PDB file of C-alpha atoms in Angstrom:
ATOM      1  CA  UNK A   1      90.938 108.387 100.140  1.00  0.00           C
ATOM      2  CA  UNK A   2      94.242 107.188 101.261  1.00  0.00           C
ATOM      3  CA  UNK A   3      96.715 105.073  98.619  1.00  0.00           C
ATOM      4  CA  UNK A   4      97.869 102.812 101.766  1.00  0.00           C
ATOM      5  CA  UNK A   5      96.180  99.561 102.940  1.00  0.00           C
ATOM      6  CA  UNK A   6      93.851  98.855 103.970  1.00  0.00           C
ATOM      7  CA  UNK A   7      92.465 102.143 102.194  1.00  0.00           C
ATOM      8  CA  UNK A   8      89.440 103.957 103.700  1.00  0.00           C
ATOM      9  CA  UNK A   9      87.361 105.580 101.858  1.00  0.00           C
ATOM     10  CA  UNK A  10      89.261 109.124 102.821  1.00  0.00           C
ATOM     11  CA  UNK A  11      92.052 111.385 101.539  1.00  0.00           C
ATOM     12  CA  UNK A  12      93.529 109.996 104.400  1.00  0.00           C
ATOM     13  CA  UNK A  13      94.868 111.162 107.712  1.00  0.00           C
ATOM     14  CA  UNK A  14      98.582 112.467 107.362  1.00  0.00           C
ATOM     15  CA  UNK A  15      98.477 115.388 105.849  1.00  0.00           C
ATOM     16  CA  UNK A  16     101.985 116.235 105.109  1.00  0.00           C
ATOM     17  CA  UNK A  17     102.491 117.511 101.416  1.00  0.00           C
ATOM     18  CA  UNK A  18     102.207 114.627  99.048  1.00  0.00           C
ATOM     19  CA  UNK A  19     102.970 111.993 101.418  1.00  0.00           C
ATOM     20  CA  UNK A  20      99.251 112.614 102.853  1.00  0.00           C
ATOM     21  CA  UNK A  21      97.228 109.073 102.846  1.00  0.00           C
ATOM     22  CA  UNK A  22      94.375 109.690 100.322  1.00  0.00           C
ATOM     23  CA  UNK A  23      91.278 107.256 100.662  1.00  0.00           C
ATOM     24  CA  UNK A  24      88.972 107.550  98.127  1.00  0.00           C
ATOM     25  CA  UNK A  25      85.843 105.274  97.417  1.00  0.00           C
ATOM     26  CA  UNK A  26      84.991 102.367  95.099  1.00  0.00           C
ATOM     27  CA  UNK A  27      83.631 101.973  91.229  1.00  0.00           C
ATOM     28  CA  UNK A  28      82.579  98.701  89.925  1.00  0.00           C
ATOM     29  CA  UNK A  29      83.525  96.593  86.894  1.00  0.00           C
ATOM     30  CA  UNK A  30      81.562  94.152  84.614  1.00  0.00           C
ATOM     31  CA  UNK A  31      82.504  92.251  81.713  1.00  0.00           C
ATOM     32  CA  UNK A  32      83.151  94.223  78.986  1.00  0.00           C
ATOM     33  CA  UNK A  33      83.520  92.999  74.891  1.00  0.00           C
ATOM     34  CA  UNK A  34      86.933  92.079  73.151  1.00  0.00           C
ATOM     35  CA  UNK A  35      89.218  94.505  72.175  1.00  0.00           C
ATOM     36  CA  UNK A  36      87.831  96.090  68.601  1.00  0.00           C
ATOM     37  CA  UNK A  37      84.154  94.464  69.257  1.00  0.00           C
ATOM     38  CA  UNK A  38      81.961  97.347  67.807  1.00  0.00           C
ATOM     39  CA  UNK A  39      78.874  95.822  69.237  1.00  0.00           C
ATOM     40  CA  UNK A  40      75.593  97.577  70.570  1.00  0.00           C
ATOM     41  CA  UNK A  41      75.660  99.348  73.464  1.00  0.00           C
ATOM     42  CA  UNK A  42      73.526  96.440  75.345  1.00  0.00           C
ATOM     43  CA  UNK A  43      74.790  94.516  77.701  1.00  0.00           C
ATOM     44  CA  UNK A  44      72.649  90.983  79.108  1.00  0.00           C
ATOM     45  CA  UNK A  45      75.236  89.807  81.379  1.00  0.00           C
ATOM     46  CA  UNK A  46      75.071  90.402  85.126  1.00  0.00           C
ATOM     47  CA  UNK A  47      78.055  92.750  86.660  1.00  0.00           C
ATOM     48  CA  UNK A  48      81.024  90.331  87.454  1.00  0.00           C
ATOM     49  CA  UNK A  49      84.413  90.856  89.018  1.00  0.00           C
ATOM     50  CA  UNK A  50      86.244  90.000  85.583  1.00  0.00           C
ATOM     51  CA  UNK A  51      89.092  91.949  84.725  1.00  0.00           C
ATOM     52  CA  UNK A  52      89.315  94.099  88.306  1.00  0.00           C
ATOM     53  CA  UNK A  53      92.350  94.196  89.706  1.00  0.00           C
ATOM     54  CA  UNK A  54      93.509  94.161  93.203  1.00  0.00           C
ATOM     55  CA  UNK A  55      96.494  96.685  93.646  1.00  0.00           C
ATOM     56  CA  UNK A  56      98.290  96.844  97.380  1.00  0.00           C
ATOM     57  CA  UNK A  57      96.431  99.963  98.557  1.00  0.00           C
ATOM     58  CA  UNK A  58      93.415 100.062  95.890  1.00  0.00           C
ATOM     59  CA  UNK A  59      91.305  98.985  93.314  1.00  0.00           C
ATOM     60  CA  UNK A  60      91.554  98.940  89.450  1.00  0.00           C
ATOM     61  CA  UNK A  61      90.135  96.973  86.182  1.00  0.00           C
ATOM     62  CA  UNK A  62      91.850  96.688  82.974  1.00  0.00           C
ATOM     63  CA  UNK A  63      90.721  98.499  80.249  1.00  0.00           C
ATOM     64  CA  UNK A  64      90.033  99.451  76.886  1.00  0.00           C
ATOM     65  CA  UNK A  65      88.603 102.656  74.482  1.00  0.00           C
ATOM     66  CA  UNK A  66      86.169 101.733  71.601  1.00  0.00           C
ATOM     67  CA  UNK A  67      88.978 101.794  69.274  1.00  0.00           C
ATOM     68  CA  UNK A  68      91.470  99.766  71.169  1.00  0.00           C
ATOM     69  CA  UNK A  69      92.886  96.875  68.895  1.00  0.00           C
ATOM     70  CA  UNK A  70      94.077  93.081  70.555  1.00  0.00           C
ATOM     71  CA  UNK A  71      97.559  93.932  70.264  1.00  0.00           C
ATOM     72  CA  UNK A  72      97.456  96.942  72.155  1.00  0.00           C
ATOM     73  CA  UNK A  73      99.264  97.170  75.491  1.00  0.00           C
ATOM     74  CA  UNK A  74      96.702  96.506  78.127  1.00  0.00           C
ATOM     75  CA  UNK A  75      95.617  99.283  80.141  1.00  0.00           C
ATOM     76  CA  UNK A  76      94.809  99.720  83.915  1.00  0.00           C
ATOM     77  CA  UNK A  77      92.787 102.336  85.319  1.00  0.00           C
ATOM     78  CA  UNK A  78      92.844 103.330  88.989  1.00  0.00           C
ATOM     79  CA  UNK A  79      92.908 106.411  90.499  1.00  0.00           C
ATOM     80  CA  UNK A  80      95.637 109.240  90.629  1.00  0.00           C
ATOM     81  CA  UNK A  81      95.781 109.097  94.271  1.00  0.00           C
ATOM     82  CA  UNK A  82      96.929 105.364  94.402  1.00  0.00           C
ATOM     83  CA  UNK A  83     100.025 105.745  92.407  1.00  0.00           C
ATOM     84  CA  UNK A  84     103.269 104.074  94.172  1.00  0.00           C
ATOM     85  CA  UNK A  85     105.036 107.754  94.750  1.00  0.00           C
ATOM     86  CA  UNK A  86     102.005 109.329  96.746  1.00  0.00           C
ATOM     87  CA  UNK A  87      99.366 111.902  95.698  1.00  0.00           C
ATOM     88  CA  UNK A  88     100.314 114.379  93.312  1.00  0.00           C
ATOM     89  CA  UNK A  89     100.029 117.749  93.967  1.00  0.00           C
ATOM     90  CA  UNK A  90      97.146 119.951  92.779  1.00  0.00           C
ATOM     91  CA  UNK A  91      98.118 121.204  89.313  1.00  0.00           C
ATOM     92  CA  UNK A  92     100.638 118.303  88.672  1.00  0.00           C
ATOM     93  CA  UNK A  93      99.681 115.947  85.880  1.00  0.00           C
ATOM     94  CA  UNK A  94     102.361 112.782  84.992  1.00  0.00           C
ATOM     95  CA  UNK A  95     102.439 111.353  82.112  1.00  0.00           C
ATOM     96  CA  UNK A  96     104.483 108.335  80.374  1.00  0.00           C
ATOM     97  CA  UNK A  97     106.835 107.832  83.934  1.00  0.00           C
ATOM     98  CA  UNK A  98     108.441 103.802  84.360  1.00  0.00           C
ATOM     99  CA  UNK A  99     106.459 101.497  86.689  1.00  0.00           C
ATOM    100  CA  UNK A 100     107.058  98.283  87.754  1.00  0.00           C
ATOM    101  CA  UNK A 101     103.903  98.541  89.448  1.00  0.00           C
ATOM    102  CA  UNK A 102     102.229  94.787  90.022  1.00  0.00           C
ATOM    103  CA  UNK A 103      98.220  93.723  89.855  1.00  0.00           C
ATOM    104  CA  UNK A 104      96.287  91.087  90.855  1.00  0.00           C
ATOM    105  CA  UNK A 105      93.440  89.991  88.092  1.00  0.00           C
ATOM    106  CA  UNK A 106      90.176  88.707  89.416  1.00  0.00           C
ATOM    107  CA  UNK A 107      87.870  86.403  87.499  1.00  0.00           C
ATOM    108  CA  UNK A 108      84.293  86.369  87.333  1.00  0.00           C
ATOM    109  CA  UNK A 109      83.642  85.344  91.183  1.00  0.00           C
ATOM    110  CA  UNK A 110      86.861  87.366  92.437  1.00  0.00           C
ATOM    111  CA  UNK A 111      88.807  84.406  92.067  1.00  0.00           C
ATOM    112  CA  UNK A 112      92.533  85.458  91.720  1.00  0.00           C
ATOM    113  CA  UNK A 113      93.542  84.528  88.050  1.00  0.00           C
ATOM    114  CA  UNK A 114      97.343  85.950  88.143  1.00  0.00           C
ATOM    115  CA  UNK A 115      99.662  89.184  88.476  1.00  0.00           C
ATOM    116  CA  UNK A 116      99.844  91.632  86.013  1.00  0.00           C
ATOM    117  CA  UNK A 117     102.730  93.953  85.755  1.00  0.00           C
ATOM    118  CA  UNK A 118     102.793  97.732  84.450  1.00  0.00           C
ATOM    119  CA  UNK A 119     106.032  99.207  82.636  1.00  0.00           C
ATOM    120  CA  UNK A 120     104.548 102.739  82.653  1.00  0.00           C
ATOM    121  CA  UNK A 121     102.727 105.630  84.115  1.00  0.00           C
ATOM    122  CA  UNK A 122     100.941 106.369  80.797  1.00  0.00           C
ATOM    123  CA  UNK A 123      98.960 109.346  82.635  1.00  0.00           C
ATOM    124  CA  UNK A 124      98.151 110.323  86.818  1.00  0.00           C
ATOM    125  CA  UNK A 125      96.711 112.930  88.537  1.00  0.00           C
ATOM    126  CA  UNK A 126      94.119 114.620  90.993  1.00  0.00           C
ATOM    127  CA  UNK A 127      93.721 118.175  89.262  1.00  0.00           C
ATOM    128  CA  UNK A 128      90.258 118.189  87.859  1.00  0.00           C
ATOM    129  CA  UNK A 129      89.625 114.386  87.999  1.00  0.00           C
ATOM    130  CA  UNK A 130      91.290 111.765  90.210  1.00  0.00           C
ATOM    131  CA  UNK A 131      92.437 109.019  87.771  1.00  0.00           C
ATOM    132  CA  UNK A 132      95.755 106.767  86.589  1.00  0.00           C
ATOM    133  CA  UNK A 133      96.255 104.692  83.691  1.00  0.00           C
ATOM    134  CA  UNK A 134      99.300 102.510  84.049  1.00  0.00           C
ATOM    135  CA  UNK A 135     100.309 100.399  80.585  1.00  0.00           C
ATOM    136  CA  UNK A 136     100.830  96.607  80.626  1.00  0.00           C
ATOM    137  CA  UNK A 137     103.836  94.361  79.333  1.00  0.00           C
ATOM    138  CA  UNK A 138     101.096  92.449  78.246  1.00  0.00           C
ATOM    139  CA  UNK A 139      98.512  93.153  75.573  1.00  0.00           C
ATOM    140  CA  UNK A 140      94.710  92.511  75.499  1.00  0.00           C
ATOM    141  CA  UNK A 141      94.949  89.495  73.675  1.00  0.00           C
ATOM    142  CA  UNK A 142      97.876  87.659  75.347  1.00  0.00           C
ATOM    143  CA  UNK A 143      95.221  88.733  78.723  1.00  0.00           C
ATOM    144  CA  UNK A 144      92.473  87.282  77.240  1.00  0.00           C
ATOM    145  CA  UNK A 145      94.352  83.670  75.797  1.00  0.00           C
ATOM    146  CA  UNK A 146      96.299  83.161  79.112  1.00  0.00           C
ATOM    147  CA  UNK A 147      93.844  84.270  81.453  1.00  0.00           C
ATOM    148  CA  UNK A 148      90.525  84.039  79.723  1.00  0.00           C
ATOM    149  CA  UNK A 149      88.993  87.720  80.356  1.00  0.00           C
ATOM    150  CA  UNK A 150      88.223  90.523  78.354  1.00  0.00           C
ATOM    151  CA  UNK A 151      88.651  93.898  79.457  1.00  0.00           C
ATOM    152  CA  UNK A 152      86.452  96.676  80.765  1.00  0.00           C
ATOM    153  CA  UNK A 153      85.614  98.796  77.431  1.00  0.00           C
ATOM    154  CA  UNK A 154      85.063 102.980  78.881  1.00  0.00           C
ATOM    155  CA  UNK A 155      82.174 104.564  77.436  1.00  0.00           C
ATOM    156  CA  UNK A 156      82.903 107.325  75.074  1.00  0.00           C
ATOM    157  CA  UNK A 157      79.641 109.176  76.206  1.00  0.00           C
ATOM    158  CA  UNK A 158      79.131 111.269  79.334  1.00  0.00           C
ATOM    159  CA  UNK A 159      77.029 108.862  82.146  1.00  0.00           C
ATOM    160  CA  UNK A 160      73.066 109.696  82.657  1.00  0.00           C
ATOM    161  CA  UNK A 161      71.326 110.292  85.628  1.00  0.00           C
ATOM    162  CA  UNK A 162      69.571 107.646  87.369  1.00  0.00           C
ATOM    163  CA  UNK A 163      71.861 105.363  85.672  1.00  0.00           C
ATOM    164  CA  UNK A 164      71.367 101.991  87.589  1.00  0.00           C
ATOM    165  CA  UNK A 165      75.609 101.240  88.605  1.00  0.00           C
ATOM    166  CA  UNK A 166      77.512  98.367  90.116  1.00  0.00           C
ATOM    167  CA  UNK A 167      80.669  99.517  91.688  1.00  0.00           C
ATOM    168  CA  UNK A 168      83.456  96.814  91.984  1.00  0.00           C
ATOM    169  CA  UNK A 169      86.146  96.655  94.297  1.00  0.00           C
ATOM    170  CA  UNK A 170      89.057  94.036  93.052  1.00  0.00           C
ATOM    171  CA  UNK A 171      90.864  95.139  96.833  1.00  0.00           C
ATOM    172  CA  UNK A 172      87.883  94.309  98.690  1.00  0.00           C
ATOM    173  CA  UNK A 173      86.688  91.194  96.609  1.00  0.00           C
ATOM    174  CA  UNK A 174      82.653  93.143  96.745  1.00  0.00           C
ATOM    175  CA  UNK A 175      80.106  95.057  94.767  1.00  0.00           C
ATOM    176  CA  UNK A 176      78.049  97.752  95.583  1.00  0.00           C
ATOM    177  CA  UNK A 177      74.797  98.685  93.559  1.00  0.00           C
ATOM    178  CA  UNK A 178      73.150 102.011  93.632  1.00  0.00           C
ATOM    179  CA  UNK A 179      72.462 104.554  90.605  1.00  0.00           C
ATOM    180  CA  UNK A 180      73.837 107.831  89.669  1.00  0.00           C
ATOM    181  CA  UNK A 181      71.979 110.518  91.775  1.00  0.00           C
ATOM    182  CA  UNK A 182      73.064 113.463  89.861  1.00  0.00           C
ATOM    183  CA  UNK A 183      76.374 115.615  88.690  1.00  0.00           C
ATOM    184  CA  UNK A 184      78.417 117.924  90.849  1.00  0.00           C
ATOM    185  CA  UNK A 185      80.322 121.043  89.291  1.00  0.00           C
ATOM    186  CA  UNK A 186      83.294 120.778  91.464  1.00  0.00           C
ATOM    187  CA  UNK A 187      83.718 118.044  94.455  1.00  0.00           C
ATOM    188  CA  UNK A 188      86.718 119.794  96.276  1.00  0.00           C
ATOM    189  CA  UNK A 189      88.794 118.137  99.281  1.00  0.00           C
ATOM    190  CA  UNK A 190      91.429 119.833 100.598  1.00  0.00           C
ATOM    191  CA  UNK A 191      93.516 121.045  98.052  1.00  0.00           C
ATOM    192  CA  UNK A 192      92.128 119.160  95.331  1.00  0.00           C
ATOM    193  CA  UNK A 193      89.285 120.384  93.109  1.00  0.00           C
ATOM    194  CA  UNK A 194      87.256 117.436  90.557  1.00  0.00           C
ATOM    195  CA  UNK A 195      84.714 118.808  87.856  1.00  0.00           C
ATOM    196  CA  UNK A 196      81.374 117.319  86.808  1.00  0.00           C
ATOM    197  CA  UNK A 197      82.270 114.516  89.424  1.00  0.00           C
ATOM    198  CA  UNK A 198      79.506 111.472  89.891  1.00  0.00           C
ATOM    199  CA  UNK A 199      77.596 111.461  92.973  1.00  0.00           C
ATOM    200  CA  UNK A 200      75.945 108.260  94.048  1.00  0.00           C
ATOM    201  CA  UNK A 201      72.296 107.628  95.264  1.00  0.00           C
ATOM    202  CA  UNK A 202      72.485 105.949  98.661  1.00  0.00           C
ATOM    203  CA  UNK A 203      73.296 102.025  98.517  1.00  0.00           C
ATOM    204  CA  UNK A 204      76.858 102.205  97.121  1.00  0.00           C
ATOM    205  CA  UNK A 205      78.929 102.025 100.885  1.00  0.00           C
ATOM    206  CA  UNK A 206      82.079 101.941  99.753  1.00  0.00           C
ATOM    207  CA  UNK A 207      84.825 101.954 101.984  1.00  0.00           C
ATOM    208  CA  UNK A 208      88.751 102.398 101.807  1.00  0.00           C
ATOM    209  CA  UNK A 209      90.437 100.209  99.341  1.00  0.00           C
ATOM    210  CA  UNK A 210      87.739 100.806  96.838  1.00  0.00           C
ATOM    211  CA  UNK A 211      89.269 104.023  95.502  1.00  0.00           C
ATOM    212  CA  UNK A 212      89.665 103.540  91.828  1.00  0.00           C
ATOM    213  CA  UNK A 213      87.456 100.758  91.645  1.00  0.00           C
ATOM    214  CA  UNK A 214      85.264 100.922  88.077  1.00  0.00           C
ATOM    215  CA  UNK A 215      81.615 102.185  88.323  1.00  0.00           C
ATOM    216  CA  UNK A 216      79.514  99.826  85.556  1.00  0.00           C
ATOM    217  CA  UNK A 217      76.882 101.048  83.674  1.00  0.00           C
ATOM    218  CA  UNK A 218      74.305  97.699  84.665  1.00  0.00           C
ATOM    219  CA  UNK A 219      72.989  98.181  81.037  1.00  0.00           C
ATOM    220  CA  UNK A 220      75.998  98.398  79.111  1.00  0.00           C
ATOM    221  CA  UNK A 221      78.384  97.051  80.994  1.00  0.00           C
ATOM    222  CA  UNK A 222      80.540  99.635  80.283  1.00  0.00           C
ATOM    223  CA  UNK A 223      82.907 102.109  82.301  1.00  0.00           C
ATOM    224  CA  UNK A 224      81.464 105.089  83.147  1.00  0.00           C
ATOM    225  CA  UNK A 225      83.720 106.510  85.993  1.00  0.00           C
ATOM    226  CA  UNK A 226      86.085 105.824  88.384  1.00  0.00           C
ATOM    227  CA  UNK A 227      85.204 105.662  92.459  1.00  0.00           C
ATOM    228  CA  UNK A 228      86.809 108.197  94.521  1.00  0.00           C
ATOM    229  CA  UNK A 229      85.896 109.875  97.904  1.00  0.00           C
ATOM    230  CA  UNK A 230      82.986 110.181 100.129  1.00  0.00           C
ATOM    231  CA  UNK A 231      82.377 112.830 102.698  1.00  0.00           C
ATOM    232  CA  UNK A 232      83.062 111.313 106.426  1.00  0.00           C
ATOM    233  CA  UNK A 233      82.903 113.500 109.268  1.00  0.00           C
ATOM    234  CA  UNK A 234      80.474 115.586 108.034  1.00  0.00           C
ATOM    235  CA  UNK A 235      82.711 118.734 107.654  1.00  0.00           C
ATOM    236  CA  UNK A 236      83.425 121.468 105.127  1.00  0.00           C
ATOM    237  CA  UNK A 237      85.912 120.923 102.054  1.00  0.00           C
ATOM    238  CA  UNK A 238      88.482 119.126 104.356  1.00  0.00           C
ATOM    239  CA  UNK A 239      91.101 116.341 103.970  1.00  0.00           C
ATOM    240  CA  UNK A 240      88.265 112.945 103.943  1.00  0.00           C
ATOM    241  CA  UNK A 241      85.080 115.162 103.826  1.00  0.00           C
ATOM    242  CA  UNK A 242      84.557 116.391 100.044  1.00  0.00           C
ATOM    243  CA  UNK A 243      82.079 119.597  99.562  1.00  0.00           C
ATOM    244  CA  UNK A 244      80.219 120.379  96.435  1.00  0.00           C
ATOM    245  CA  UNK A 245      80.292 124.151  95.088  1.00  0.00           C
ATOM    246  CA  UNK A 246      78.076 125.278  92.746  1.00  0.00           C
ATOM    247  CA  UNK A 247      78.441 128.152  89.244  1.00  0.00           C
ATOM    248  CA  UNK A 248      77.645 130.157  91.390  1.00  0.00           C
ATOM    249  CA  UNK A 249      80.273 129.431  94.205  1.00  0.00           C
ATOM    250  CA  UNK A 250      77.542 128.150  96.799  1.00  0.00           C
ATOM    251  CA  UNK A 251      78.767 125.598  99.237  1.00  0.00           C
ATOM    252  CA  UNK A 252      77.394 122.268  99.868  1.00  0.00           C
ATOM    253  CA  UNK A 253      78.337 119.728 102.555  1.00  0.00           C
ATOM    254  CA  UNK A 254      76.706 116.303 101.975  1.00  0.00           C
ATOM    255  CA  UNK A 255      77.440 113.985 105.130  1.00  0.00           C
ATOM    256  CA  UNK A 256      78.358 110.666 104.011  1.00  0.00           C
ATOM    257  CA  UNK A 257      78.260 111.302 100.211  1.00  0.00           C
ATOM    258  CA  UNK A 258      80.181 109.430  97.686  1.00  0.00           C
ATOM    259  CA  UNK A 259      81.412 110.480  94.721  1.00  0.00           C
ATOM    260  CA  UNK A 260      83.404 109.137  91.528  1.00  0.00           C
ATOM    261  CA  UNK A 261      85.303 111.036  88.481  1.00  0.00           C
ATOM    262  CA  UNK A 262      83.695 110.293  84.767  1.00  0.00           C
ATOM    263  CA  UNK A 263      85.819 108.880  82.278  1.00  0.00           C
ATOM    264  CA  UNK A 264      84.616 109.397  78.671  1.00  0.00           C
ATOM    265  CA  UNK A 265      87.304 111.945  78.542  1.00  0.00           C
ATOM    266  CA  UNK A 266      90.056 109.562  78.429  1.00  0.00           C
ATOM    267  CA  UNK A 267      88.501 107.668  75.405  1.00  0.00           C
ATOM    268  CA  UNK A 268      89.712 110.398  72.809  1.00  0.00           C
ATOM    269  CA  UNK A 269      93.287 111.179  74.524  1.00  0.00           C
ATOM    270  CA  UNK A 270      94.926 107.103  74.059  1.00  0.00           C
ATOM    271  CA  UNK A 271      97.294 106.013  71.714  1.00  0.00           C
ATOM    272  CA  UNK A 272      97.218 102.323  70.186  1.00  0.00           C
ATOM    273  CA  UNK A 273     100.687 102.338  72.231  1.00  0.00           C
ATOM    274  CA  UNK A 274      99.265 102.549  75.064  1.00  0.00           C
ATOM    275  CA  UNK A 275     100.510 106.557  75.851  1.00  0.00           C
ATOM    276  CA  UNK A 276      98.600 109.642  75.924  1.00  0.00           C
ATOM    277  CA  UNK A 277      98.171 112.188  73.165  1.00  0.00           C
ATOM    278  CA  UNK A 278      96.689 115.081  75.377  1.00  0.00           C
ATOM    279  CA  UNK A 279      96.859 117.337  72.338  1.00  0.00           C
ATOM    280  CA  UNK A 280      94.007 115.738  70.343  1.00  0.00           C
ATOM    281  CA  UNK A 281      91.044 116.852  69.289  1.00  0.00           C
ATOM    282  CA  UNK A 282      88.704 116.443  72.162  1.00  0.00           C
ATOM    283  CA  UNK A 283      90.996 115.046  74.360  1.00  0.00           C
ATOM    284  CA  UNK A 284      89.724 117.110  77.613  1.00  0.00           C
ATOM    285  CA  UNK A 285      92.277 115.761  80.409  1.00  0.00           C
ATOM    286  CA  UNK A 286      94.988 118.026  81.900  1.00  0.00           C
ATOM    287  CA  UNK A 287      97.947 118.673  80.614  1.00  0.00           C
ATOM    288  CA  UNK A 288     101.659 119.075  82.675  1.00  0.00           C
ATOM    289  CA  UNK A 289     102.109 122.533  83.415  1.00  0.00           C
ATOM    290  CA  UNK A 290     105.356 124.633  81.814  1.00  0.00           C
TER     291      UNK A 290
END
């Protein structure tokens, strides 16, 4: 996993402090109901590249929580590793920093509808998940009357194994369809350590640049996690080659595995302002250390 491009799917190869160059794998996106729809979790529509986003070293899709209103700033979610100032360090957590940070937005067939633009940081890091959320100067429903696309709605509720997924990669322009092969206690890679991360049945190769790319539930349509490594070389815990460890502390090396970090944990933590309120009830994500 590596935030410069073109990303491969490793924590990259530098590894100097936080200037190391993370690449971490793809998710997938689909099209996802209008801000406040309340509608069934069913979704008929085939998995489409609407409302990913291209960023220079990664993937991203804009999107929303279940209780997300139009006028809400649009969100983006990527991964912590592919924020602008490098990879935070383990334990760091950043929350509500300026961005000027730039996307592109894809339509349906990955056609490129127009650049997006970020004025904050609303939350980033790599200690127990790997995920950023960067808000919009733009809402949800100035998005969907300029450029005709709704966003990506997160599920609220932990993903299921066996899960049938589409990950999408706005960098890469492709999709990648496999199902979710079970749930890891703690994917760790170099210094980093991700709980209850996603790992992928065989079928979803994703590559650098697909790092924060949205895994789709195929039923729903709905977010379930965000792509993020996959184990290269074969080796143990190192910088590009993820292990899994057990409750019980038991080491497991998984050559070529891929993995992504779930999201229904952010759902509970965002404001209608587009910010983080890490001190709500069952709001789960990290909090910035003393």
């Amino acid at each position: 996993m590596a935030p410069s491009a073109p990303m491969t799917s490793r924590l990259g190869r530098a590894a100097t402090g936080a200037a190391f160059a993370l690449v971490l794998a793809a998710a997938g996106a689909a099209p996802a109901a209008a801000a406040g729809d309340t509608r069934a979790a069913s979704h008929d529509a085939p998995v489409t590249f609407a409302a990913t986003v291209a960023l220079s070293n990664c993937s991203g899709s804009v999107v929303r929580t279940p209780q997300s209103r139009p006028d809400d700033p649009a969100l983006v979610l990527s991964n912590g590793h592919c924020i602008e100032s490098g990879f935070p360090q383990a334990g760091e957590v950043i929350v509500d920093q300026p961005s000027t940070r730039t996307f592109t937005l894809l339509d349906e067939k990955a056609g490129d509808l127009g650049t997006l633009r970020a004025d904050r940081i609303s939350y980033a890091t790599m200690t127990d998940t790997d995920v950023s959320l960067y808000r919009l100067t733009t809402s949800y429903r100035q998005i969907e009357r300029q450029y005709h696309v709704r966003p990506l709605l997160l599920d609220a509720r932990h993903p299921r194994k066996n899960t049938a997924i589409t990950v999408v990669s706005g960098y890469w322009k492709q999709q990648y369809r496999c199902a979710v092969d079970g749930f890891v206690n703690e994917v760790r890679e170099y210094w980093w350590t991700w709980k209850d991360s996603v790992r992928y049945t065989p079928g979803c190769g994703t590559i650098g640049g697909t790092s924060g790319s949205p895994v789709i539930d195929d039923r729903t349509g709905r977010v379930v996690a965000v792509n993020n490594t996959h184990n290269e070389d074969g080796e143990q815990c190192t910088l590009n080659n993820p292990c899994e460890v057990d409750r019980k502390g038991r080491v497991t090396v998984r050559p070529d595995a891929r993995y992504a970090q779930e999201t229904y944990g952010i759902v509970p933590c965002v404001r209608h302002d587009g910010t983080l309120d890490l001190g709500r009830k069952k709001c789960t994500l990290p909090e910035p250390q003393a």
